[in-house]
Short mmCIF file of C-alpha atoms and ligand atoms in Angstrom, two decimals:
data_model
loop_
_atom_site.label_atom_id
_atom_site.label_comp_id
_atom_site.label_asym_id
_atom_site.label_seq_id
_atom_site.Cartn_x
_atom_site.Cartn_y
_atom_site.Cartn_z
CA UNK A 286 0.00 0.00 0.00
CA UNK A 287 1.37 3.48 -1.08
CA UNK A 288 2.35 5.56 1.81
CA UNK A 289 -0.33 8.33 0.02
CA UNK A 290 -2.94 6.08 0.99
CA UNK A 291 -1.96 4.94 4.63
CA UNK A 292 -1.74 8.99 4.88
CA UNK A 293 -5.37 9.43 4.54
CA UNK A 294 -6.26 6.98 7.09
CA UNK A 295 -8.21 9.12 9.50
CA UNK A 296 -6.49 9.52 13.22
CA UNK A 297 -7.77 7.57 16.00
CA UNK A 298 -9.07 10.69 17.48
CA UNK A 299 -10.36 11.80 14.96
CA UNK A 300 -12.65 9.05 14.35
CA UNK A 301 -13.70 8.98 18.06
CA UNK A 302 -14.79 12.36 17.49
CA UNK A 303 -17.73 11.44 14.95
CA UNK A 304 -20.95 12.19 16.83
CA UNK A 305 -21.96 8.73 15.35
CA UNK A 306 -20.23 7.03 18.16
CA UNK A 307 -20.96 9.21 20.99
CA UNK A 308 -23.77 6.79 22.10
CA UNK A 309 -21.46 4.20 22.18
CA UNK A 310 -18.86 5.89 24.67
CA UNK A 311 -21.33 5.85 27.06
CA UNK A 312 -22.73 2.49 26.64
CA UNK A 313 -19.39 0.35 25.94
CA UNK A 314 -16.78 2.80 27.06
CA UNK A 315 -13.71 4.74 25.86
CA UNK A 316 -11.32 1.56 25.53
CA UNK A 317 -13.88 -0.68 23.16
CA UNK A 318 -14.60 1.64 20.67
CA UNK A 319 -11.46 2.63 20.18
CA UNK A 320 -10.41 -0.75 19.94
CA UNK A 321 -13.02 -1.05 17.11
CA UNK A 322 -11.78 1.98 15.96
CA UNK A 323 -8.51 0.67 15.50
CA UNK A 324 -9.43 -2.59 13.86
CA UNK A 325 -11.36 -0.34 11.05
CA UNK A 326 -7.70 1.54 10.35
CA UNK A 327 -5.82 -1.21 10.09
CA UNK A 328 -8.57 -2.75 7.52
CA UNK A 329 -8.27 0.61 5.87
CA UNK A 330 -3.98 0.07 5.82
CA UNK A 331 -4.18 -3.29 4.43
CA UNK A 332 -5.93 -1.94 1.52
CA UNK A 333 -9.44 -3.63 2.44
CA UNK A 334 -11.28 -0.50 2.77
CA UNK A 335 -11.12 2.87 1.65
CA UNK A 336 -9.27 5.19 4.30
CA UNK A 337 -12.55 7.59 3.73
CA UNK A 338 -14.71 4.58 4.94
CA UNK A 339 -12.85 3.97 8.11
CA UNK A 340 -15.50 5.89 10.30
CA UNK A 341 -18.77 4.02 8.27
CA UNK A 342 -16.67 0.51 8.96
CA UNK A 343 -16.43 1.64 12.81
CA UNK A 344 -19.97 2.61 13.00
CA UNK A 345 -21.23 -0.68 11.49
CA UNK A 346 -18.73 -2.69 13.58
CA UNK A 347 -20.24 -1.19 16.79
CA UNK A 348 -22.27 -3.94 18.91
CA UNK A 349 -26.02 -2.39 19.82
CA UNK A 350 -25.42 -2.80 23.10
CA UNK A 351 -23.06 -3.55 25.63
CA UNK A 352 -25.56 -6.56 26.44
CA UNK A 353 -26.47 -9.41 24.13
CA UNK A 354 -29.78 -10.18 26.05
CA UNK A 355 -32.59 -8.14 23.76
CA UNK A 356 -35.73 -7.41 24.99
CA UNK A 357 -38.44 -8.79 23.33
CA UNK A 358 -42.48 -9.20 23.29
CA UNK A 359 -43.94 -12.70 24.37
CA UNK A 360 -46.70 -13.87 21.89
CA UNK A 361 -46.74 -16.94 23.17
CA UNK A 362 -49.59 -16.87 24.93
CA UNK A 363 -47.27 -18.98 27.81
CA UNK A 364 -47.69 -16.29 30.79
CA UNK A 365 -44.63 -17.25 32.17
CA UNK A 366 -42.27 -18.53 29.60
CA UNK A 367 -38.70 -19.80 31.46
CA UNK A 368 -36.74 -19.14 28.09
CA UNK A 369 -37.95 -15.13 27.91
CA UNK A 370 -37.07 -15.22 31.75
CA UNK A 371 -40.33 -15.59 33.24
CA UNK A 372 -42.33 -12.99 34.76
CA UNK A 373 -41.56 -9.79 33.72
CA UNK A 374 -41.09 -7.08 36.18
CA UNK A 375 -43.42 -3.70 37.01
CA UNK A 376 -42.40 -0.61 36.14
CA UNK A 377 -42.38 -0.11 39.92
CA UNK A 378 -40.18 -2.99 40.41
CA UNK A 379 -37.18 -1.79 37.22
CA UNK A 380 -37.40 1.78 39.05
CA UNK A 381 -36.48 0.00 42.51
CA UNK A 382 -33.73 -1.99 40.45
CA UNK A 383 -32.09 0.29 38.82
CA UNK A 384 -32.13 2.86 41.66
CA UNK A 385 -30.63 -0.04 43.54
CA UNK A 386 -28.40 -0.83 41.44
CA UNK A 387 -25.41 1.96 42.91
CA UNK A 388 -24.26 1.88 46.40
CA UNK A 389 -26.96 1.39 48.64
CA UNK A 390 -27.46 0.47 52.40
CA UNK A 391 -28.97 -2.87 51.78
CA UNK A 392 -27.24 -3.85 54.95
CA UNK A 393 -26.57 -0.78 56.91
CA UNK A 394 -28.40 0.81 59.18
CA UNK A 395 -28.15 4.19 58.44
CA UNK A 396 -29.69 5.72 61.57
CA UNK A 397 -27.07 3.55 63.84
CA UNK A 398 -24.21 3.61 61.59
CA UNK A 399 -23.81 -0.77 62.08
CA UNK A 400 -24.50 -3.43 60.28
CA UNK A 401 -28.51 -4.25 59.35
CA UNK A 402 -30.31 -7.03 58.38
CA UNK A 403 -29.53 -7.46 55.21
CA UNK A 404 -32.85 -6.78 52.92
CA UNK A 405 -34.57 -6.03 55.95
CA UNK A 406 -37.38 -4.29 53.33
CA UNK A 407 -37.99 -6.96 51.46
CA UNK A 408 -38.53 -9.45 54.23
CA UNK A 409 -40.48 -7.39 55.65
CA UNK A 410 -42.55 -7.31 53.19
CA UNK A 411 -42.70 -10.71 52.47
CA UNK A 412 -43.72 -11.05 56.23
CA UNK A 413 -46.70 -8.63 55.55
CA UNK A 414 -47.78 -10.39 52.74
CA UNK A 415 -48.11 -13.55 54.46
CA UNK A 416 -49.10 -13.15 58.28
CA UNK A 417 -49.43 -16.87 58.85
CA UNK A 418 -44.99 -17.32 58.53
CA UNK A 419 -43.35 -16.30 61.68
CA UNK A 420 -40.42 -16.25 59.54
CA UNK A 421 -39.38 -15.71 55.95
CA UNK A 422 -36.21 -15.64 54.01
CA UNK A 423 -35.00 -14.97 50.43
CA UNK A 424 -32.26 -17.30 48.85
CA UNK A 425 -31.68 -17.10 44.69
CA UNK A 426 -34.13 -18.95 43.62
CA UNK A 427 -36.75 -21.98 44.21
CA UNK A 428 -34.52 -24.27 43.95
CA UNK A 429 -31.65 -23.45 46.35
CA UNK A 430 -34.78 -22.56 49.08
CA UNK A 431 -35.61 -26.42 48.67
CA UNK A 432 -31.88 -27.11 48.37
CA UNK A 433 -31.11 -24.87 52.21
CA UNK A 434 -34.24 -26.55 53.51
CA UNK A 435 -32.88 -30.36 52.68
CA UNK A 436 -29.82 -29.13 53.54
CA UNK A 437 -30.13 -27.89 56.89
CA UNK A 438 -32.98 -30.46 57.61
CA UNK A 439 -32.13 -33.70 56.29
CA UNK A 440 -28.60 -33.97 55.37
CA UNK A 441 -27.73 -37.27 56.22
CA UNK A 442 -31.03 -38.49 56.89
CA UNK A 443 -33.96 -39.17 54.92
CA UNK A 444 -36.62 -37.26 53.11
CA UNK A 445 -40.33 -38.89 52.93
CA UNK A 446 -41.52 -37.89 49.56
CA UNK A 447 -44.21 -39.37 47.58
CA UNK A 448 -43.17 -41.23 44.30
CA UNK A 449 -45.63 -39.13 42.12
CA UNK A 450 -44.06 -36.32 43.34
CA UNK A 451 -40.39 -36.84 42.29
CA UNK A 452 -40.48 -34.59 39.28
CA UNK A 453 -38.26 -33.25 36.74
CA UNK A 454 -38.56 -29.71 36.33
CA UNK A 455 -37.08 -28.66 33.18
CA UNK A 456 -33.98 -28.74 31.07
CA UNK A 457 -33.30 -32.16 32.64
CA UNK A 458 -33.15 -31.07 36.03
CA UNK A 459 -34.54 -33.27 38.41
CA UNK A 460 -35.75 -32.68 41.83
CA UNK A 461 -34.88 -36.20 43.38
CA UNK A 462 -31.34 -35.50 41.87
CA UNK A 463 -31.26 -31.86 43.52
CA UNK A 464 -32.27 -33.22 46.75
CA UNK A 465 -30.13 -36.20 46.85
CA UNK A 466 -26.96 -33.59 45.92
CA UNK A 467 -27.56 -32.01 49.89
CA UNK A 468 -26.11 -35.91 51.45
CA UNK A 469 -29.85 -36.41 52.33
CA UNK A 470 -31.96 -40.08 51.14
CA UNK A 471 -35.06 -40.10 49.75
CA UNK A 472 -37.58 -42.60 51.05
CA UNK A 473 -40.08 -43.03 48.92
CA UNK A 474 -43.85 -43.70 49.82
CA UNK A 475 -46.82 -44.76 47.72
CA UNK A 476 -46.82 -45.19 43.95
CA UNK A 477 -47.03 -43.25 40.89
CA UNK A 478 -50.73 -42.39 40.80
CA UNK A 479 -51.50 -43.37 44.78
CA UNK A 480 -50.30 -42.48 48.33
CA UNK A 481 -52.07 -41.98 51.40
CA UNK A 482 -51.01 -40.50 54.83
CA UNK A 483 -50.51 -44.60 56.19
CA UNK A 484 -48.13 -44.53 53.53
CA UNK A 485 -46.00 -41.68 55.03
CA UNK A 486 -46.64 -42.60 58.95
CA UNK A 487 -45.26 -45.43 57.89
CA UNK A 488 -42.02 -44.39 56.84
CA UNK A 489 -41.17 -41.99 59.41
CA UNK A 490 -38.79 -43.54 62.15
CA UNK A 491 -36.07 -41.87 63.73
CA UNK A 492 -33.92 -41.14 60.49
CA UNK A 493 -35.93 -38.96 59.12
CA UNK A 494 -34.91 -35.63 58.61
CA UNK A 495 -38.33 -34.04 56.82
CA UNK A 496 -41.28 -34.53 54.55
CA UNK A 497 -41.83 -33.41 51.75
CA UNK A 498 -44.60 -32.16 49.61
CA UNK A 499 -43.83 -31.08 45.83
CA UNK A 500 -46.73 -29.07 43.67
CA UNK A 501 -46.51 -31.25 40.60
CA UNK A 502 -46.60 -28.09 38.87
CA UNK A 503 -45.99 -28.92 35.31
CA UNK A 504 -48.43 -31.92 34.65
CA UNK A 505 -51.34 -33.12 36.26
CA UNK A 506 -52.46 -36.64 36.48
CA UNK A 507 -56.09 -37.43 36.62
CA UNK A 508 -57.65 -40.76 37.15
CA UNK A 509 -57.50 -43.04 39.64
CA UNK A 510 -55.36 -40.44 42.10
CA UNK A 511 -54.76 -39.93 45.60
CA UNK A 512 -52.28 -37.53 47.26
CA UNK A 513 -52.39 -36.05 50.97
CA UNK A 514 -51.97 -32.91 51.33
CA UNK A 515 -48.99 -31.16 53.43
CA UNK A 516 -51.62 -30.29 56.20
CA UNK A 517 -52.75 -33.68 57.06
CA UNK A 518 -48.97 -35.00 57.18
CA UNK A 519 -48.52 -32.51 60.35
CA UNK A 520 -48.38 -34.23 63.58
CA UNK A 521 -46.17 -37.13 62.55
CA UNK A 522 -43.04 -35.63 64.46
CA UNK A 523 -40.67 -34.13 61.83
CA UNK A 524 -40.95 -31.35 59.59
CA UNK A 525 -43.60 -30.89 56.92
CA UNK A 526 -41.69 -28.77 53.76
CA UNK A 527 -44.08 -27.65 50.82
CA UNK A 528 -42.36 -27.11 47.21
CA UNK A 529 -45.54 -25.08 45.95
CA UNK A 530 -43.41 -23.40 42.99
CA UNK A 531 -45.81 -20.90 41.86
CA UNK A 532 -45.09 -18.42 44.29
CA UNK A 533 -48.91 -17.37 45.26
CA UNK A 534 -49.05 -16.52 48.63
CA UNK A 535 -52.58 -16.13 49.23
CA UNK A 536 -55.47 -17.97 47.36
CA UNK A 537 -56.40 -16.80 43.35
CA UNK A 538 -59.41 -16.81 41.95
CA UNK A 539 -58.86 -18.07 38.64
CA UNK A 540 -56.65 -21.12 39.90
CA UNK A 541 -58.67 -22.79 42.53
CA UNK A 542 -56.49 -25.62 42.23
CA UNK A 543 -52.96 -24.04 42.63
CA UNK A 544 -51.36 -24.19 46.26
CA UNK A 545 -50.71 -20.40 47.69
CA UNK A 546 -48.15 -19.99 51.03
CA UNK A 547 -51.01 -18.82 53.06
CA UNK A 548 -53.39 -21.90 53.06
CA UNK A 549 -50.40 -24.34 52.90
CA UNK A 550 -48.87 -22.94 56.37
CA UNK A 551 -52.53 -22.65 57.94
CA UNK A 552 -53.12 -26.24 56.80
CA UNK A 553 -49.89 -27.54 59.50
CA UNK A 554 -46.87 -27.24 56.91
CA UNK A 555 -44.14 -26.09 58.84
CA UNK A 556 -42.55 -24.47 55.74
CA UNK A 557 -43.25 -23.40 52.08
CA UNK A 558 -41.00 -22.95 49.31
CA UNK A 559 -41.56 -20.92 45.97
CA UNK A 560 -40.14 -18.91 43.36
CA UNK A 561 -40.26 -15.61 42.97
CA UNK A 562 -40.58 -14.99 39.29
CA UNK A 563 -43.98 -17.02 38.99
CA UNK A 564 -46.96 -16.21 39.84
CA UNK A 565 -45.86 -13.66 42.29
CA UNK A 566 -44.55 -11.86 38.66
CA UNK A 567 -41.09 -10.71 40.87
CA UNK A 568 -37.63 -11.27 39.86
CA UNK A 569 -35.99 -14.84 40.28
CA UNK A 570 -35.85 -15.60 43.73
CA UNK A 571 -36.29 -18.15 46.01
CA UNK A 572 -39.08 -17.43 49.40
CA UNK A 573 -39.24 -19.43 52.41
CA UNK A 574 -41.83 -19.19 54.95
CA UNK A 575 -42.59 -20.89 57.91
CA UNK A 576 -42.20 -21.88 61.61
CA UNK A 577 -39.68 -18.89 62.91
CA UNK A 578 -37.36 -21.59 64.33
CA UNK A 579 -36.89 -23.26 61.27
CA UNK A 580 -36.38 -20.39 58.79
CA UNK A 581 -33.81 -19.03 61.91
CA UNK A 582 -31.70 -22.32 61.25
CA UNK A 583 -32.11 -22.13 57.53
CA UNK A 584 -30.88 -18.88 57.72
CA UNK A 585 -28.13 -19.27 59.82
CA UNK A 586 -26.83 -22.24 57.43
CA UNK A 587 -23.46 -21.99 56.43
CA UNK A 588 -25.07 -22.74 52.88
CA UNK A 589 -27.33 -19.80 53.30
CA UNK A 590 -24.45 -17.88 52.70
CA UNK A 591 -23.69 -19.28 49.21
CA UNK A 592 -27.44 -18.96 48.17
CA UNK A 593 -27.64 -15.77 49.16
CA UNK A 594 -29.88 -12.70 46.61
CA UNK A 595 -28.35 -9.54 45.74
CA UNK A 596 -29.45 -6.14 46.32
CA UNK A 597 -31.24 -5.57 43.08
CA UNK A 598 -33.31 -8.91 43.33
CA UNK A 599 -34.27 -7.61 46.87
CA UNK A 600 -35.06 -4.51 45.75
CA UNK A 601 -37.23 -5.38 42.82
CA UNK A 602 -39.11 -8.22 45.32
CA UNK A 603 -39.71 -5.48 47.79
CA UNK A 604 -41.03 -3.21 45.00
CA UNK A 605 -43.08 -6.34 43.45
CA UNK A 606 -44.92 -7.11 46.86
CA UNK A 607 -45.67 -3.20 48.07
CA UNK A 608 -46.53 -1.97 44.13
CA UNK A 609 -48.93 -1.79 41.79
CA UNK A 610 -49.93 -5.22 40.50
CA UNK A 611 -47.65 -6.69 38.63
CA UNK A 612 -47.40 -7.60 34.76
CA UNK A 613 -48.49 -11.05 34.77
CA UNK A 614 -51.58 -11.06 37.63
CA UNK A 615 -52.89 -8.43 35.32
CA UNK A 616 -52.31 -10.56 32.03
CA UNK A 617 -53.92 -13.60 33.93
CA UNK A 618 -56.78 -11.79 34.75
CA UNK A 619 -57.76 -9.58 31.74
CA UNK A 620 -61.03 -9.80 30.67
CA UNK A 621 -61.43 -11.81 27.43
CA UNK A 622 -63.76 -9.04 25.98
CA UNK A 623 -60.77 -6.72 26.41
CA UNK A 624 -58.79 -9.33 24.26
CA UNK A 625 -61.11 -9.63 21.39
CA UNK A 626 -60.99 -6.05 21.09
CA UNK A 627 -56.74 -5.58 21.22
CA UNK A 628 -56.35 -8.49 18.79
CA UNK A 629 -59.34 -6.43 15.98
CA UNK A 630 -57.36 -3.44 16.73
CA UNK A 631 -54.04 -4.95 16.47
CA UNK A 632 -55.34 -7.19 13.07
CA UNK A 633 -57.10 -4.16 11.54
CA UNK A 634 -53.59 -1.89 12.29
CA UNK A 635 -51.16 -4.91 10.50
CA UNK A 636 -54.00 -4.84 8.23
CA UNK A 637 -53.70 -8.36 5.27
CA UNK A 638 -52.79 -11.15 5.94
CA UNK A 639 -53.31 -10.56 9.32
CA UNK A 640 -56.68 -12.17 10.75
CA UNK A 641 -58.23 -11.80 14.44
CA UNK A 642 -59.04 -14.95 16.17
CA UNK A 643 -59.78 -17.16 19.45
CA UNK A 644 -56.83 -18.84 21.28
CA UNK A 645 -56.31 -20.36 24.29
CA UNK A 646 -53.19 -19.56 26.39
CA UNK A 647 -51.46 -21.27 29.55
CA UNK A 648 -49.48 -19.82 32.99
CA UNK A 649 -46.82 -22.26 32.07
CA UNK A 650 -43.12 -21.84 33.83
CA UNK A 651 -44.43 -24.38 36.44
CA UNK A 652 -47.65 -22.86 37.71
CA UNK A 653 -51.72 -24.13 37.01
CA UNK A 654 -50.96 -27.03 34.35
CA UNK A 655 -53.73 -27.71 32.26
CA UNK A 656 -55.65 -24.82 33.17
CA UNK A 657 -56.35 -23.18 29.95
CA UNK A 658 -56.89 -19.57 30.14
CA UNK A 659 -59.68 -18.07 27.17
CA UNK A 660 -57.53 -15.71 25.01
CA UNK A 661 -57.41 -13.81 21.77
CA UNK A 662 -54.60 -12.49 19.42
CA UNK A 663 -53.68 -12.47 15.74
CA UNK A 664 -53.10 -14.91 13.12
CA UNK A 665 -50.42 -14.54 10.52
CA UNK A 666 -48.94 -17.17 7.35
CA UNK A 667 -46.41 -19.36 9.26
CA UNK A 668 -43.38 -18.48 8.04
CA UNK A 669 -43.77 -14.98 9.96
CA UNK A 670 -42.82 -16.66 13.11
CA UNK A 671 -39.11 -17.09 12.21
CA UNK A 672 -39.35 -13.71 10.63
CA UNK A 673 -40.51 -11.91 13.52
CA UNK A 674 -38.19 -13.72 15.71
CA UNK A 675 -35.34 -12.58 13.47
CA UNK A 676 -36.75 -8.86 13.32
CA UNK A 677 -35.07 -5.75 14.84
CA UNK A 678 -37.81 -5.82 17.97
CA UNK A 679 -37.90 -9.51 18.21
CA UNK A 680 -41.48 -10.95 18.85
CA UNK A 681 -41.66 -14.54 19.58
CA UNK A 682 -45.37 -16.30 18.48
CA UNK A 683 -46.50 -19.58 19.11
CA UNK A 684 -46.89 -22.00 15.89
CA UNK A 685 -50.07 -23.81 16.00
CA UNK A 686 -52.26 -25.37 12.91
CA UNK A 687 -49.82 -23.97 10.12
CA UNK A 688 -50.06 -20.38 11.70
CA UNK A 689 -48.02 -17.62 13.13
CA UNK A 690 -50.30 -17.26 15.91
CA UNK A 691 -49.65 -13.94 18.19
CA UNK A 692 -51.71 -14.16 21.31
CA UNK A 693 -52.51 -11.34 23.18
CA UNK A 694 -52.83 -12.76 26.35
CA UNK A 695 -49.72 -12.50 27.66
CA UNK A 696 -48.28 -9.10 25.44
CA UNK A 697 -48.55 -6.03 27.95
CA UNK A 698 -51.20 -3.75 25.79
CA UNK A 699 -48.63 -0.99 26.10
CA UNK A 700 -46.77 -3.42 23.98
CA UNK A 701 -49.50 -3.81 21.68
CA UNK A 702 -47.72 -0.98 19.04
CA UNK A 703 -44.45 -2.85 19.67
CA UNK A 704 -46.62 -6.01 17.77
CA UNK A 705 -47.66 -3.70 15.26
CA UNK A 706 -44.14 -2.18 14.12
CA UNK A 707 -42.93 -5.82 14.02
CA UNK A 708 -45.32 -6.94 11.82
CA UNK A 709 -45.79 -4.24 9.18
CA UNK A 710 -41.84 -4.48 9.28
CA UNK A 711 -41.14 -7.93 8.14
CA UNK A 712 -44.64 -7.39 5.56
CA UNK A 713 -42.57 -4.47 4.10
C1 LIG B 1065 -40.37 -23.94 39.34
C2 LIG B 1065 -40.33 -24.94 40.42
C3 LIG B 1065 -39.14 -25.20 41.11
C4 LIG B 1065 -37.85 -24.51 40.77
O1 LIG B 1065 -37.90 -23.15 41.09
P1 LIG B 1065 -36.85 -22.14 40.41
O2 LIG B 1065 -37.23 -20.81 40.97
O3 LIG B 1065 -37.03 -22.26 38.95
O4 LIG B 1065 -35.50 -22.59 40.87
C5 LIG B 1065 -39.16 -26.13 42.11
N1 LIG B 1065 -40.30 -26.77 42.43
C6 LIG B 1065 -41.47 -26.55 41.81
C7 LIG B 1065 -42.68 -27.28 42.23
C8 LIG B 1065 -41.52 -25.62 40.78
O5 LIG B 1065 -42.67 -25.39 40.14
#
């Protein structure tokens, strides 16, 4: 290359001085973009781009954001979907998050100067929102409050568990593998479909460390069935532990049939254990409430330690449980007629191919199986959904009959433009 042409190759400051990148100082710092900055001058020296070009090359190298996780809209009609990360939060809850997210006295007390409890505002809270625990505590998520509980309870011993209840809860993991990782057995009582409380009297000797009861909370099996609840297995001497998953903590409405923290502990379970990004629609956590003694020796676990939730899951709990209702209570309980008339608007707004139509949609993410929730949304040629997926405000839809289906049901109506934009974008 003639030294004419490495002469024309724009300096690095230079470059870094096109407003173009300015956005990008301040989202992936000084040192990356310059770095990118640099790679587009030496492609410039080596003759594979015009030295002219060197700030376009820089501006199309630059990532969009310093993150690779992208939001998008969830058309699936699957409330909480595990692979778009569940429940997504309130506005009340990202404020709390991100305002938590600098130095803050999550475990200083700020009117002694010593340490605090750490979180005290979110257990607190928790507390409120479930009078029947004298205690509560938060660990990462539902599995590591099921993992402290067997730990502290049962290493080395048994757990009583009923066969139908040893579940695998996604992505291979199984619970009966989790459990048996604390040291602790498993003793199993009944069989697949059956099991009665003789069943777990029987097994409980001196060995055993706890019971436990696991919502079967992503399949339901009907027919000849018996299970006991946690509240008639009180009384036999050793700890009663219910895995309820969902994460409601006081009856709902529209789920008769899914466990909530509040009946479970009046019923004689001595602890509860659920996630946080469920049905409570909070950020992935892990909630433990029970007998104060017991969540006191939980807490005090060396394991605790290891399992323990960071400031801005605390603060975006705290924020879920005193705030506004959150995203996906409202989504499970909007009114169908409300439905029908988002998915006309949206349809009418994409305008052909686009058709209005009936769906049904699910909680999913371990919560209500087979409760099928009336829904409404859009209907599009199939070959949208890969499309959309792939578009520059990625919108994930559910395939079903040889459709793009995009169901309503569980797309926040402020996102409803979001669905529009999408679509008329990939029709373009
Ligand atoms: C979802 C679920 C878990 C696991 O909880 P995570 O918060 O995903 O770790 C455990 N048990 C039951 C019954 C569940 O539904």
């Amino acid at each position: 290359m003639n030294d004419d042409h490495r002469r024309r190759v724009p300096r690095t400051d230079t470059v870094l001085a096109d407003a173009r990148l300015e956005p990008a100082l301040a989202t992936l710092g000084r040192a990356r973009v310059k770095e990118i900055v640099v790679a587009a001058q030496e492609r410039a020296r080596a003759g594979e781009i015009a030295p002219e070009a060197v700030a376009d090359e820089a501006v199309a190298a630059l990532p969009p954001t310093a993150a690779s996780m992208r939001p998008v809209v969830n058309a699936t009609g699957v409330l909480l979907h595990t692979n778009l990360g569940r429940a997504p939060l309130s506005a009340a809850a990202q404020d709390a998050l991100v305002s938590a997210a600098g130095t803050t006295d999550v475990e200083l007390d700020l009117a002694t100067g010593g340490r605090g409890r750490r979180g005290a505002g979110a257990l607190s809270a928790l507390a409120a929102a479930v009078p029947d625990a004298g205690g509560v505590h938060v660990t990462n998520n539902g599995a590591a409050a099921l993992i402290l509980a067997a730990t502290a309870l049962a290493a080395g011993r048994e757990i009583v568990i009923a066969r139908g209840e040893m579940v695998e809860i996604g992505d291979g993991f199984r619970l009966p593998d989790l459990l048996e990782s604390t040291g602790a057995r498993l003793r199993e009582v009944g069989t697949t479909n059956r099991v009665h409380r003789a069943d777990y009297a029987d097994a409980v000797g001196p060995d055993t460390g706890m019971i436990l009861k696991v919502h079967p909370s992503n399949f339901v099996v009907t027919g000849f069935t018996s299970s006991v609840p946690a509240g008639s297995l009180a009384g036999l001497g050793v700890p009663v532990v219910s895995d309820i998953g969902s994460g409601l903590l006081a009856p709902h409405p529209l789920l008769p049939d899914e466990p909530d923290a509040a009946t479970e502990l009046r019923a004689g379970a001595d602890l509860v254990t659920a996630s946080g990004d469920k049905l409570l629609g909070g950020p992935q956590a892990g909630l433990l409430l029970g007998d104060a003694d017991l969540v006191h020796r939980l807490r005090r676990h060396s394991l605790a330690r290891a399992l323990r939730v960071d400031k801005l899951t605390l603060a975006a709990l705290e924020a879920t449980l005193r705030g506004p209702e959150p995203p996906v209570r409202a989504m499970l309980s909007m009114a169908i007629d409300r439905l029908r008339s988002r998915a006309a608007s949206v349809a009418e707004r994409i305008g052909a191919p686009a058709e209005a139509i009936e769906c049904v949609a699910q909680v999913g993410g371990g919560g209500a199986p087979g409760v099928e929730l009336p829904s409404a949304g859009v209907a599009l040629p199939v070959d949208l959904a890969s499309r959309l997926r792939g578009g520059a405000d990625p919108v994930v839809a559910r395939v079903e009959q040889g459709r793009c289906v995009l169901d309503l049901r569980s797309v926040p109506p402020e996102a409803d433009e979001r669905v529009v934009a999408a679509v008329r974008a990939v029709l373009a």
